[in-house]
C-alpha positions as a Markdown table, in Angstrom:
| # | Residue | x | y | z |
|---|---|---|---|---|
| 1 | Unk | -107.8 | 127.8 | 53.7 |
| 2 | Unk | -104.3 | 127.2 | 53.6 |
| 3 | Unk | -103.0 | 126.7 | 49.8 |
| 4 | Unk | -101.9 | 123.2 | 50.8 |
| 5 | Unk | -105.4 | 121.9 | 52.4 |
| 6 | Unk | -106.3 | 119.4 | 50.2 |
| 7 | Unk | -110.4 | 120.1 | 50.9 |
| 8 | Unk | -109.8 | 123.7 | 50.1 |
| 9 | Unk | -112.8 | 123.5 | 47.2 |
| 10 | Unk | -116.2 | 121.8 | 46.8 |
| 11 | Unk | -115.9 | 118.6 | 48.1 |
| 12 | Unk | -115.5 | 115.5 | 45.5 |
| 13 | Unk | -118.3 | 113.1 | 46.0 |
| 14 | Unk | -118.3 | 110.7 | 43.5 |
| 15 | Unk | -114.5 | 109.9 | 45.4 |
| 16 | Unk | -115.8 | 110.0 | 48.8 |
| 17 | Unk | -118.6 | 108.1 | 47.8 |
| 18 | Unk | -115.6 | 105.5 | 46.2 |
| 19 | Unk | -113.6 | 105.6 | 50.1 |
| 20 | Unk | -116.7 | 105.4 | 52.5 |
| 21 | Unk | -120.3 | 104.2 | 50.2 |
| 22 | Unk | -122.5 | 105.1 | 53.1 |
| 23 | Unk | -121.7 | 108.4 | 52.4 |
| 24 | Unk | -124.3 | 108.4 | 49.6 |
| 25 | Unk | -127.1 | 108.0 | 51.6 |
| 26 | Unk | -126.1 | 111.3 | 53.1 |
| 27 | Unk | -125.6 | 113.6 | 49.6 |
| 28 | Unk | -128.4 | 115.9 | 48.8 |
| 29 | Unk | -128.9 | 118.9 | 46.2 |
| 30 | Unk | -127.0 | 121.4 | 47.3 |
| 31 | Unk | -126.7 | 125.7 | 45.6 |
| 32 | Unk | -125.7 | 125.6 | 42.5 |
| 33 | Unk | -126.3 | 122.0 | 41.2 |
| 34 | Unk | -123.7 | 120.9 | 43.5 |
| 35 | Unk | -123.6 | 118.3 | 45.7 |
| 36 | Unk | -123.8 | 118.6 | 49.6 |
| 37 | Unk | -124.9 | 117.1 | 52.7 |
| 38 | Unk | -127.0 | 118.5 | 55.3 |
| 39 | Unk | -124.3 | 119.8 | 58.2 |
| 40 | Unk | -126.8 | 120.2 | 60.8 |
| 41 | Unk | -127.5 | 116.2 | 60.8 |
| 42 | Unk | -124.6 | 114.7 | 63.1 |
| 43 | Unk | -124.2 | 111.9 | 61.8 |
| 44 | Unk | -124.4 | 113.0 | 58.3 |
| 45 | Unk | -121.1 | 115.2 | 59.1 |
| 46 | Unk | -119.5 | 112.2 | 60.8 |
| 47 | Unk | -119.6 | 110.0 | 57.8 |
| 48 | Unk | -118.5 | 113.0 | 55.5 |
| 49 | Unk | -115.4 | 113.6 | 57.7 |
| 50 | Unk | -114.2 | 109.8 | 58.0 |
| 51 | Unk | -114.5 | 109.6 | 53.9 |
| 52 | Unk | -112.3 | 112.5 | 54.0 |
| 53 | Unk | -109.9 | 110.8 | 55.7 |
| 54 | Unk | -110.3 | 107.3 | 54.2 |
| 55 | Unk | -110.1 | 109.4 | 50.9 |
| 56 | Unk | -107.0 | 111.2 | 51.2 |
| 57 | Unk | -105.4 | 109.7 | 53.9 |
| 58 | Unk | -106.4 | 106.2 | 53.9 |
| 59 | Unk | -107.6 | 105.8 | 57.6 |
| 60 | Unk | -110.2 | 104.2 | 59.1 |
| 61 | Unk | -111.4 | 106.3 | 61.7 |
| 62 | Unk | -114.5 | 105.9 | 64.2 |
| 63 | Unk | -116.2 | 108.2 | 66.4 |
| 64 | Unk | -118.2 | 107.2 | 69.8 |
| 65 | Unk | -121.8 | 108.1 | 69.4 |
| 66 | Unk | -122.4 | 111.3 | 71.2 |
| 67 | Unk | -119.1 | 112.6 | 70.8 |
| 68 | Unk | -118.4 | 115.4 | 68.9 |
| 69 | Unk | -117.7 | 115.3 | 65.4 |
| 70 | Unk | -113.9 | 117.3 | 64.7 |
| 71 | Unk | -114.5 | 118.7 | 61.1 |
| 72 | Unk | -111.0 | 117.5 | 59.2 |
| 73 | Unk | -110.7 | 120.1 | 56.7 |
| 74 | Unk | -110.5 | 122.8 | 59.5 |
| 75 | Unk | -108.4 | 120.8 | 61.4 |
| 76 | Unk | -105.8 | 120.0 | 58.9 |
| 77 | Unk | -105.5 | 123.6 | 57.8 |
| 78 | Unk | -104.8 | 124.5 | 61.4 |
| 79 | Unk | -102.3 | 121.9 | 61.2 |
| 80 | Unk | -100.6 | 123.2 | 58.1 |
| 81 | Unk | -100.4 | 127.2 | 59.6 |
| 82 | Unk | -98.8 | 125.5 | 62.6 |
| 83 | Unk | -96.4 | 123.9 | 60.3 |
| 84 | Unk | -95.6 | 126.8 | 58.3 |
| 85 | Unk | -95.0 | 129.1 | 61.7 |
| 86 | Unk | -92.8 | 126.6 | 63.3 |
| 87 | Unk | -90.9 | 126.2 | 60.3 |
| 88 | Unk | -89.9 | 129.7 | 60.2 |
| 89 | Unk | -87.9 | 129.2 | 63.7 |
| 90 | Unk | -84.7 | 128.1 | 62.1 |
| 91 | Unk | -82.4 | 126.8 | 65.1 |
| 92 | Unk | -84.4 | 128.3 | 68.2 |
| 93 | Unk | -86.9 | 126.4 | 70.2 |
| 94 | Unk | -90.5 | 126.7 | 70.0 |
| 95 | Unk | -93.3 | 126.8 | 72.3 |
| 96 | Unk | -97.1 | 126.7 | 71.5 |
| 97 | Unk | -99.8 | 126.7 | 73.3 |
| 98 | Unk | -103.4 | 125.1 | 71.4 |
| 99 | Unk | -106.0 | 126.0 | 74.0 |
| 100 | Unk | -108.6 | 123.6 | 72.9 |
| 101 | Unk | -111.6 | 126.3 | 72.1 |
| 102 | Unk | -113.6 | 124.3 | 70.0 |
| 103 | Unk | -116.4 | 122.6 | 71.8 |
């Protein structure tokens, strides 16, 4: 993960749990004595992901049911390597090209 990813280490429940309670229906034991929820339940990642963004970001975000689920912390990483490669291109155009493999 990218050094500036704010979800770059075990997730912080007790804050999620703060930004989005429903969340806490969802936290089980996970390795270690750590918290976790169970990422093969849809709907269980869904409500993890929009307490990540209610948490650090402060938006209310809603998904269709049905619809895929975008995890946030790999999103925002990719945003932040795109940041860092664009902002190497000091005074020259830039093109690029995201060809939406995620499915």
């Amino acid at each position: 993960m990218h050094t500036n990813n704010p979800f770059d280490s075990n997730y912080k429940f007790a804050l999620l749990v703060n930004a989005v309670p429903e969340l806490e229906a969802y936290i089980i034991p996970g390795k270690f004595a750590r918290k976790s929820i169970d990422f093969s339940d849809p709907e269980a990642v869904y409500i993890l992901n929009k307490a990540l963004l209610k948490w650090k970001f402060n938006v209310n975000w809603t998904l269709k049911e049905g619809h895929l689920c975008p995890a946030v912390p790999g999103r925002f990483d990719y945003l932040l390597h795109a940041n860092d490669l664009l902002s190497k291109i000091e005074g020259r155009r830039a093109r690029m090209l995201d060809i939406g493999t995620g499915a």
